[in-house]
Amino acid sequence: MKKLPAEATNTQGLEPLSKSEISGLYDKIKCNYVISYEISERPEIRLLKRKIRAGVPKKYIFAEMPTLHDSIRKQLDGFEIGKSYYIWGGIGTGKTHLVCALVNSHLAKLQEKGKLNDHNLPVIASVPEILLHIKQSFQEHSKVSEQGIIYQYSQYPCLIMDDMGTEKPSEWVMQTLYSIVDTRYKDEKQTLFTSNLSLDKISDRVGDRIPSRIAEMCEIVQIKGVDRRINK
């Protein structure tokens, strides 16, 4: 374990840590630096640890629901009670921000109720990230199997599959994604997808098996607008 320099941890006083201080600890916690107990047990840092475990990227650790359009928020009200969603829209319309805001809000509510733990976390993972994780099991000295990783993604209580449709649709990719989606469909596990493509376009890329499961599992939410990264 790496040791975090003492000067990097300010344990004086009980004032809440600033956003910049919390953001500054993100990489250190993710890289398993040892931080002082006083810092580690602050409520905002315990929440940060769970956001990291849930896969919230550093860019979105402060993403909030109030910044979202009211109509979109209403469509996603069912997230807290386990509803699944397929969220699609053009590049840069804020889909990843949206799902991270949902997760951040959900984790904060669980913490307020004293129910936040490592076993009830939503998990955010891009589809390319999932596929890369599975491919790493092909390495000679891998300690996990391909089926073991597929099972892991199939069993999370809530899985958010970001960037659906960006993967190259090989036979292996389609079968792997189908296995995860179909298992979650049969077990009625909460699953969210984000994509730049409508389900019709996904069907054109990978056939009907996966989109048909998604259509039955999920409420479809379209995010409209221009690329916010360009039009700032």
PDB file of C-alpha atoms in Angstrom:
ATOM      1  CA  MET A   1       0.000   0.000   0.000  1.00  0.00           C
ATOM      2  CA  LYS A   2       1.258   3.470  -0.850  1.00  0.00           C
ATOM      3  CA  LYS A   3       1.590   6.017   1.933  1.00  0.00           C
ATOM      4  CA  LEU A   4      -0.078   9.381   1.436  1.00  0.00           C
ATOM      5  CA  PRO A   5       2.260  12.166   2.601  1.00  0.00           C
ATOM      6  CA  ALA A   6       1.156  13.692   5.914  1.00  0.00           C
ATOM      7  CA  GLU A   7       1.057  17.196   4.436  1.00  0.00           C
ATOM      8  CA  ALA A   8      -1.555  16.034   1.903  1.00  0.00           C
ATOM      9  CA  THR A   9      -4.122  15.312   4.624  1.00  0.00           C
ATOM     10  CA  ASN A  10      -5.621  18.187   6.547  1.00  0.00           C
ATOM     11  CA  THR A  11      -7.269  16.781   9.665  1.00  0.00           C
ATOM     12  CA  GLN A  12      -7.665  20.085  11.479  1.00  0.00           C
ATOM     13  CA  GLY A  13     -11.179  21.099  12.471  1.00  0.00           C
ATOM     14  CA  LEU A  14     -14.561  19.672  11.543  1.00  0.00           C
ATOM     15  CA  GLU A  15     -15.417  21.904   8.599  1.00  0.00           C
ATOM     16  CA  PRO A  16     -16.602  19.914   5.553  1.00  0.00           C
ATOM     17  CA  LEU A  17     -13.919  19.309   2.976  1.00  0.00           C
ATOM     18  CA  SER A  18     -14.150  21.498  -0.127  1.00  0.00           C
ATOM     19  CA  LYS A  19     -14.894  20.062  -3.557  1.00  0.00           C
ATOM     20  CA  SER A  20     -11.283  20.623  -4.570  1.00  0.00           C
ATOM     21  CA  GLU A  21     -10.045  18.705  -1.513  1.00  0.00           C
ATOM     22  CA  ILE A  22     -12.412  15.827  -2.202  1.00  0.00           C
ATOM     23  CA  SER A  23     -11.453  15.800  -5.884  1.00  0.00           C
ATOM     24  CA  GLY A  24      -7.790  15.820  -4.884  1.00  0.00           C
ATOM     25  CA  LEU A  25      -8.300  12.626  -2.867  1.00  0.00           C
ATOM     26  CA  TYR A  26     -10.033  10.776  -5.723  1.00  0.00           C
ATOM     27  CA  ASP A  27      -6.887   9.479  -7.415  1.00  0.00           C
ATOM     28  CA  LYS A  28      -5.174   8.720  -4.110  1.00  0.00           C
ATOM     29  CA  ILE A  29      -8.076   6.588  -2.896  1.00  0.00           C
ATOM     30  CA  LYS A  30      -8.459   4.885  -6.266  1.00  0.00           C
ATOM     31  CA  CYS A  31      -4.718   4.039  -6.264  1.00  0.00           C
ATOM     32  CA  ASN A  32      -4.942   2.651  -2.709  1.00  0.00           C
ATOM     33  CA  TYR A  33      -2.906   5.245  -0.888  1.00  0.00           C
ATOM     34  CA  VAL A  34      -3.221   4.985   2.874  1.00  0.00           C
ATOM     35  CA  ILE A  35      -4.962   8.057   4.261  1.00  0.00           C
ATOM     36  CA  SER A  36      -5.462   8.966   7.886  1.00  0.00           C
ATOM     37  CA  TYR A  37      -8.402   7.519   9.771  1.00  0.00           C
ATOM     38  CA  GLU A  38      -9.679  11.034  10.525  1.00  0.00           C
ATOM     39  CA  ILE A  39      -9.919  11.790   6.815  1.00  0.00           C
ATOM     40  CA  SER A  40     -11.026   8.317   5.750  1.00  0.00           C
ATOM     41  CA  GLU A  41     -14.003   8.289   8.117  1.00  0.00           C
ATOM     42  CA  ARG A  42     -15.388  11.685   7.148  1.00  0.00           C
ATOM     43  CA  PRO A  43     -18.881  11.225   5.668  1.00  0.00           C
ATOM     44  CA  GLU A  44     -17.919  12.934   2.398  1.00  0.00           C
ATOM     45  CA  ILE A  45     -14.896  10.636   1.989  1.00  0.00           C
ATOM     46  CA  ARG A  46     -16.855   7.493   2.818  1.00  0.00           C
ATOM     47  CA  LEU A  47     -19.303   8.596   0.127  1.00  0.00           C
ATOM     48  CA  LEU A  48     -16.432   9.282  -2.281  1.00  0.00           C
ATOM     49  CA  LYS A  49     -15.071   5.759  -1.718  1.00  0.00           C
ATOM     50  CA  ARG A  50     -18.448   4.286  -2.668  1.00  0.00           C
ATOM     51  CA  LYS A  51     -18.640   6.494  -5.768  1.00  0.00           C
ATOM     52  CA  ILE A  52     -15.238   5.178  -6.830  1.00  0.00           C
ATOM     53  CA  ARG A  53     -16.342   1.574  -6.222  1.00  0.00           C
ATOM     54  CA  ALA A  54     -19.484   2.275  -8.238  1.00  0.00           C
ATOM     55  CA  GLY A  55     -17.377   3.432 -11.185  1.00  0.00           C
ATOM     56  CA  VAL A  56     -18.228   7.145 -11.116  1.00  0.00           C
ATOM     57  CA  PRO A  57     -15.437   8.904 -13.076  1.00  0.00           C
ATOM     58  CA  LYS A  58     -13.602  11.782 -11.409  1.00  0.00           C
ATOM     59  CA  LYS A  59     -15.172  14.239 -13.860  1.00  0.00           C
ATOM     60  CA  TYR A  60     -18.653  13.400 -12.553  1.00  0.00           C
ATOM     61  CA  ILE A  61     -18.236  12.948  -8.783  1.00  0.00           C
ATOM     62  CA  PHE A  62     -20.226  16.142  -8.203  1.00  0.00           C
ATOM     63  CA  ALA A  63     -22.822  15.606 -10.938  1.00  0.00           C
ATOM     64  CA  GLU A  64     -26.219  16.487  -9.493  1.00  0.00           C
ATOM     65  CA  MET A  65     -29.805  15.842 -10.461  1.00  0.00           C
ATOM     66  CA  PRO A  66     -30.964  19.492 -10.058  1.00  0.00           C
ATOM     67  CA  THR A  67     -28.896  20.427 -13.118  1.00  0.00           C
ATOM     68  CA  LEU A  68     -31.036  18.161 -15.301  1.00  0.00           C
ATOM     69  CA  HIS A  69     -34.126  19.170 -17.230  1.00  0.00           C
ATOM     70  CA  ASP A  70     -37.326  18.608 -15.239  1.00  0.00           C
ATOM     71  CA  SER A  71     -38.944  16.425 -17.901  1.00  0.00           C
ATOM     72  CA  ILE A  72     -35.946  14.084 -17.960  1.00  0.00           C
ATOM     73  CA  ARG A  73     -35.873  13.903 -14.169  1.00  0.00           C
ATOM     74  CA  LYS A  74     -39.525  12.862 -14.100  1.00  0.00           C
ATOM     75  CA  GLN A  75     -38.920  10.127 -16.663  1.00  0.00           C
ATOM     76  CA  LEU A  76     -36.172   8.715 -14.441  1.00  0.00           C
ATOM     77  CA  ASP A  77     -38.088   8.822 -11.150  1.00  0.00           C
ATOM     78  CA  GLY A  78     -38.301   5.041 -11.181  1.00  0.00           C
ATOM     79  CA  PHE A  79     -34.543   4.566 -10.789  1.00  0.00           C
ATOM     80  CA  GLU A  80     -34.871   4.555  -6.989  1.00  0.00           C
ATOM     81  CA  ILE A  81     -37.373   1.685  -7.101  1.00  0.00           C
ATOM     82  CA  GLY A  82     -35.395  -0.467  -9.520  1.00  0.00           C
ATOM     83  CA  LYS A  83     -36.672   0.502 -12.971  1.00  0.00           C
ATOM     84  CA  SER A  84     -34.418  -0.022 -15.978  1.00  0.00           C
ATOM     85  CA  TYR A  85     -33.775   2.530 -18.726  1.00  0.00           C
ATOM     86  CA  TYR A  86     -32.318   2.814 -22.207  1.00  0.00           C
ATOM     87  CA  ILE A  87     -31.033   6.389 -22.456  1.00  0.00           C
ATOM     88  CA  TRP A  88     -29.981   7.526 -25.890  1.00  0.00           C
ATOM     89  CA  GLY A  89     -29.122  10.725 -27.703  1.00  0.00           C
ATOM     90  CA  GLY A  90     -26.465  12.394 -29.792  1.00  0.00           C
ATOM     91  CA  ILE A  91     -22.805  12.664 -28.834  1.00  0.00           C
ATOM     92  CA  GLY A  92     -22.198  15.120 -26.000  1.00  0.00           C
ATOM     93  CA  THR A  93     -25.829  15.456 -24.869  1.00  0.00           C
ATOM     94  CA  GLY A  94     -24.976  14.561 -21.267  1.00  0.00           C
ATOM     95  CA  LYS A  95     -25.915  10.881 -20.971  1.00  0.00           C
ATOM     96  CA  THR A  96     -22.944   9.885 -18.817  1.00  0.00           C
ATOM     97  CA  HIS A  97     -23.447  12.979 -16.650  1.00  0.00           C
ATOM     98  CA  LEU A  98     -27.060  11.906 -16.263  1.00  0.00           C
ATOM     99  CA  VAL A  99     -26.387   8.363 -15.044  1.00  0.00           C
ATOM    100  CA  CYS A 100     -23.615   9.556 -12.723  1.00  0.00           C
ATOM    101  CA  ALA A 101     -26.000  12.131 -11.246  1.00  0.00           C
ATOM    102  CA  LEU A 102     -28.528   9.352 -10.661  1.00  0.00           C
ATOM    103  CA  VAL A 103     -25.908   7.225  -8.912  1.00  0.00           C
ATOM    104  CA  ASN A 104     -24.542  10.120  -6.839  1.00  0.00           C
ATOM    105  CA  SER A 105     -28.031  11.032  -5.642  1.00  0.00           C
ATOM    106  CA  HIS A 106     -28.870   7.401  -4.862  1.00  0.00           C
ATOM    107  CA  LEU A 107     -25.675   6.834  -2.866  1.00  0.00           C
ATOM    108  CA  ALA A 108     -26.181  10.050  -0.890  1.00  0.00           C
ATOM    109  CA  LYS A 109     -29.707   8.951   0.041  1.00  0.00           C
ATOM    110  CA  LEU A 110     -28.469   5.526   1.135  1.00  0.00           C
ATOM    111  CA  GLN A 111     -25.797   7.154   3.280  1.00  0.00           C
ATOM    112  CA  GLU A 112     -28.338   9.479   4.917  1.00  0.00           C
ATOM    113  CA  LYS A 113     -30.406   6.410   5.833  1.00  0.00           C
ATOM    114  CA  GLY A 114     -27.347   4.532   7.139  1.00  0.00           C
ATOM    115  CA  LYS A 115     -27.808   1.852   4.477  1.00  0.00           C
ATOM    116  CA  LEU A 116     -24.781   2.518   2.258  1.00  0.00           C
ATOM    117  CA  ASN A 117     -22.434  -0.455   1.936  1.00  0.00           C
ATOM    118  CA  ASP A 118     -20.278  -2.197  -0.648  1.00  0.00           C
ATOM    119  CA  HIS A 119     -22.969  -4.785  -1.424  1.00  0.00           C
ATOM    120  CA  ASN A 120     -25.739  -2.495  -2.675  1.00  0.00           C
ATOM    121  CA  LEU A 121     -23.805  -0.246  -5.031  1.00  0.00           C
ATOM    122  CA  PRO A 122     -24.880   0.410  -8.619  1.00  0.00           C
ATOM    123  CA  VAL A 123     -22.005  -0.281 -11.007  1.00  0.00           C
ATOM    124  CA  ILE A 124     -21.185   1.980 -13.965  1.00  0.00           C
ATOM    125  CA  ALA A 125     -19.031   0.465 -16.720  1.00  0.00           C
ATOM    126  CA  SER A 126     -18.696   1.356 -20.379  1.00  0.00           C
ATOM    127  CA  VAL A 127     -19.355  -1.495 -22.776  1.00  0.00           C
ATOM    128  CA  PRO A 128     -15.786  -1.269 -24.196  1.00  0.00           C
ATOM    129  CA  GLU A 129     -14.495  -1.443 -20.596  1.00  0.00           C
ATOM    130  CA  ILE A 130     -16.590  -4.544 -19.889  1.00  0.00           C
ATOM    131  CA  LEU A 131     -15.329  -6.272 -23.029  1.00  0.00           C
ATOM    132  CA  LEU A 132     -11.706  -5.374 -22.247  1.00  0.00           C
ATOM    133  CA  HIS A 133     -12.117  -6.730 -18.716  1.00  0.00           C
ATOM    134  CA  ILE A 134     -13.391 -10.010 -20.118  1.00  0.00           C
ATOM    135  CA  LYS A 135     -10.586 -10.212 -22.693  1.00  0.00           C
ATOM    136  CA  GLN A 136      -8.006  -9.857 -19.933  1.00  0.00           C
ATOM    137  CA  SER A 137      -9.122 -13.284 -18.704  1.00  0.00           C
ATOM    138  CA  PHE A 138      -7.633 -14.747 -21.904  1.00  0.00           C
ATOM    139  CA  GLN A 139      -4.122 -14.043 -20.627  1.00  0.00           C
ATOM    140  CA  GLU A 140      -2.134 -17.121 -19.670  1.00  0.00           C
ATOM    141  CA  HIS A 141      -1.752 -16.297 -15.987  1.00  0.00           C
ATOM    142  CA  SER A 142      -5.182 -14.804 -15.423  1.00  0.00           C
ATOM    143  CA  LYS A 143      -6.756 -15.859 -12.123  1.00  0.00           C
ATOM    144  CA  VAL A 144     -10.294 -15.367 -13.410  1.00  0.00           C
ATOM    145  CA  SER A 145     -12.151 -17.046 -16.245  1.00  0.00           C
ATOM    146  CA  GLU A 146     -14.135 -15.494 -19.065  1.00  0.00           C
ATOM    147  CA  GLN A 147     -17.323 -17.045 -17.717  1.00  0.00           C
ATOM    148  CA  GLY A 148     -16.519 -15.832 -14.219  1.00  0.00           C
ATOM    149  CA  ILE A 149     -16.330 -12.202 -15.348  1.00  0.00           C
ATOM    150  CA  ILE A 150     -19.459 -12.531 -17.481  1.00  0.00           C
ATOM    151  CA  TYR A 151     -21.235 -13.963 -14.432  1.00  0.00           C
ATOM    152  CA  GLN A 152     -20.008 -11.029 -12.318  1.00  0.00           C
ATOM    153  CA  TYR A 153     -21.515  -8.456 -14.686  1.00  0.00           C
ATOM    154  CA  SER A 154     -24.670 -10.536 -14.982  1.00  0.00           C
ATOM    155  CA  GLN A 155     -25.249 -10.535 -11.215  1.00  0.00           C
ATOM    156  CA  TYR A 156     -24.719  -6.927 -10.085  1.00  0.00           C
ATOM    157  CA  PRO A 157     -27.961  -5.670  -8.469  1.00  0.00           C
ATOM    158  CA  CYS A 158     -27.817  -2.594 -10.723  1.00  0.00           C
ATOM    159  CA  LEU A 159     -25.547  -2.389 -13.774  1.00  0.00           C
ATOM    160  CA  ILE A 160     -25.206   0.728 -15.924  1.00  0.00           C
ATOM    161  CA  MET A 161     -23.774  -0.159 -19.347  1.00  0.00           C
ATOM    162  CA  ASP A 162     -22.453   3.113 -20.751  1.00  0.00           C
ATOM    163  CA  ASP A 163     -21.727   3.718 -24.466  1.00  0.00           C
ATOM    164  CA  MET A 164     -23.677   0.792 -25.885  1.00  0.00           C
ATOM    165  CA  GLY A 165     -23.137   0.548 -29.630  1.00  0.00           C
ATOM    166  CA  THR A 166     -19.558   1.887 -29.765  1.00  0.00           C
ATOM    167  CA  GLU A 167     -18.093  -1.622 -29.786  1.00  0.00           C
ATOM    168  CA  LYS A 168     -17.126  -3.360 -33.032  1.00  0.00           C
ATOM    169  CA  PRO A 169     -19.852  -5.978 -33.532  1.00  0.00           C
ATOM    170  CA  SER A 170     -17.856  -9.205 -33.905  1.00  0.00           C
ATOM    171  CA  GLU A 171     -19.492 -12.579 -33.252  1.00  0.00           C
ATOM    172  CA  TRP A 172     -17.686 -12.829 -29.889  1.00  0.00           C
ATOM    173  CA  VAL A 173     -18.788  -9.324 -28.853  1.00  0.00           C
ATOM    174  CA  MET A 174     -22.412  -9.964 -29.768  1.00  0.00           C
ATOM    175  CA  GLN A 175     -22.504 -13.316 -27.950  1.00  0.00           C
ATOM    176  CA  THR A 176     -20.811 -11.890 -24.864  1.00  0.00           C
ATOM    177  CA  LEU A 177     -23.156  -8.911 -24.607  1.00  0.00           C
ATOM    178  CA  TYR A 178     -26.149 -11.125 -25.289  1.00  0.00           C
ATOM    179  CA  SER A 179     -25.118 -13.443 -22.451  1.00  0.00           C
ATOM    180  CA  ILE A 180     -24.947 -10.545 -19.971  1.00  0.00           C
ATOM    181  CA  VAL A 181     -28.126  -8.829 -21.159  1.00  0.00           C
ATOM    182  CA  ASP A 182     -30.133 -12.048 -21.426  1.00  0.00           C
ATOM    183  CA  THR A 183     -29.195 -13.203 -17.926  1.00  0.00           C
ATOM    184  CA  ARG A 184     -30.114  -9.831 -16.456  1.00  0.00           C
ATOM    185  CA  TYR A 185     -33.357  -9.865 -18.459  1.00  0.00           C
ATOM    186  CA  LYS A 186     -34.326 -13.311 -17.160  1.00  0.00           C
ATOM    187  CA  ASP A 187     -33.390 -12.470 -13.568  1.00  0.00           C
ATOM    188  CA  GLU A 188     -35.169  -9.089 -13.755  1.00  0.00           C
ATOM    189  CA  LYS A 189     -32.115  -7.188 -12.574  1.00  0.00           C
ATOM    190  CA  GLN A 190     -32.064  -3.416 -12.856  1.00  0.00           C
ATOM    191  CA  THR A 191     -30.043  -2.413 -15.919  1.00  0.00           C
ATOM    192  CA  LEU A 192     -29.451   0.958 -17.528  1.00  0.00           C
ATOM    193  CA  PHE A 193     -27.922   1.545 -20.927  1.00  0.00           C
ATOM    194  CA  THR A 194     -26.641   4.725 -22.536  1.00  0.00           C
ATOM    195  CA  SER A 195     -26.025   4.989 -26.254  1.00  0.00           C
ATOM    196  CA  ASN A 196     -25.594   7.419 -29.106  1.00  0.00           C
ATOM    197  CA  LEU A 197     -27.902   5.152 -31.112  1.00  0.00           C
ATOM    198  CA  SER A 198     -31.594   4.363 -31.046  1.00  0.00           C
ATOM    199  CA  LEU A 199     -32.560   0.721 -30.540  1.00  0.00           C
ATOM    200  CA  ASP A 200     -33.409   0.513 -34.256  1.00  0.00           C
ATOM    201  CA  LYS A 201     -29.828   1.505 -35.083  1.00  0.00           C
ATOM    202  CA  ILE A 202     -28.493  -0.996 -32.535  1.00  0.00           C
ATOM    203  CA  SER A 203     -30.559  -3.665 -34.307  1.00  0.00           C
ATOM    204  CA  ASP A 204     -28.926  -2.717 -37.601  1.00  0.00           C
ATOM    205  CA  ARG A 205     -25.497  -3.232 -36.002  1.00  0.00           C
ATOM    206  CA  VAL A 206     -25.957  -6.374 -33.920  1.00  0.00           C
ATOM    207  CA  GLY A 207     -29.284  -7.931 -34.926  1.00  0.00           C
ATOM    208  CA  ASP A 208     -32.522  -8.103 -32.964  1.00  0.00           C
ATOM    209  CA  ARG A 209     -31.715 -10.420 -30.046  1.00  0.00           C
ATOM    210  CA  ILE A 210     -30.123  -7.847 -27.740  1.00  0.00           C
ATOM    211  CA  PRO A 211     -32.378  -4.871 -28.633  1.00  0.00           C
ATOM    212  CA  SER A 212     -35.521  -6.964 -28.175  1.00  0.00           C
ATOM    213  CA  ARG A 213     -34.470  -7.842 -24.608  1.00  0.00           C
ATOM    214  CA  ILE A 214     -33.596  -4.196 -23.907  1.00  0.00           C
ATOM    215  CA  ALA A 215     -36.932  -2.981 -25.265  1.00  0.00           C
ATOM    216  CA  GLU A 216     -38.815  -5.265 -22.893  1.00  0.00           C
ATOM    217  CA  MET A 217     -36.572  -4.537 -19.899  1.00  0.00           C
ATOM    218  CA  CYS A 218     -36.304  -0.786 -20.202  1.00  0.00           C
ATOM    219  CA  GLU A 219     -38.180   2.440 -20.495  1.00  0.00           C
ATOM    220  CA  ILE A 220     -36.759   4.364 -23.450  1.00  0.00           C
ATOM    221  CA  VAL A 221     -35.546   7.895 -22.701  1.00  0.00           C
ATOM    222  CA  GLN A 222     -34.267  10.133 -25.488  1.00  0.00           C
ATOM    223  CA  ILE A 223     -31.934  13.006 -24.643  1.00  0.00           C
ATOM    224  CA  LYS A 224     -32.158  15.764 -27.245  1.00  0.00           C
ATOM    225  CA  GLY A 225     -29.792  18.640 -27.841  1.00  0.00           C
ATOM    226  CA  VAL A 226     -26.474  19.635 -29.351  1.00  0.00           C
ATOM    227  CA  ASP A 227     -23.000  18.445 -28.393  1.00  0.00           C
ATOM    228  CA  ARG A 228     -22.316  20.342 -25.160  1.00  0.00           C
ATOM    229  CA  ARG A 229     -18.589  19.664 -25.384  1.00  0.00           C
ATOM    230  CA  ILE A 230     -18.391  21.700 -28.600  1.00  0.00           C
ATOM    231  CA  ASN A 231     -21.081  24.291 -27.879  1.00  0.00           C
ATOM    232  CA  LYS A 232     -19.876  25.553 -24.525  1.00  0.00           C
TER     233      LYS A 232
END
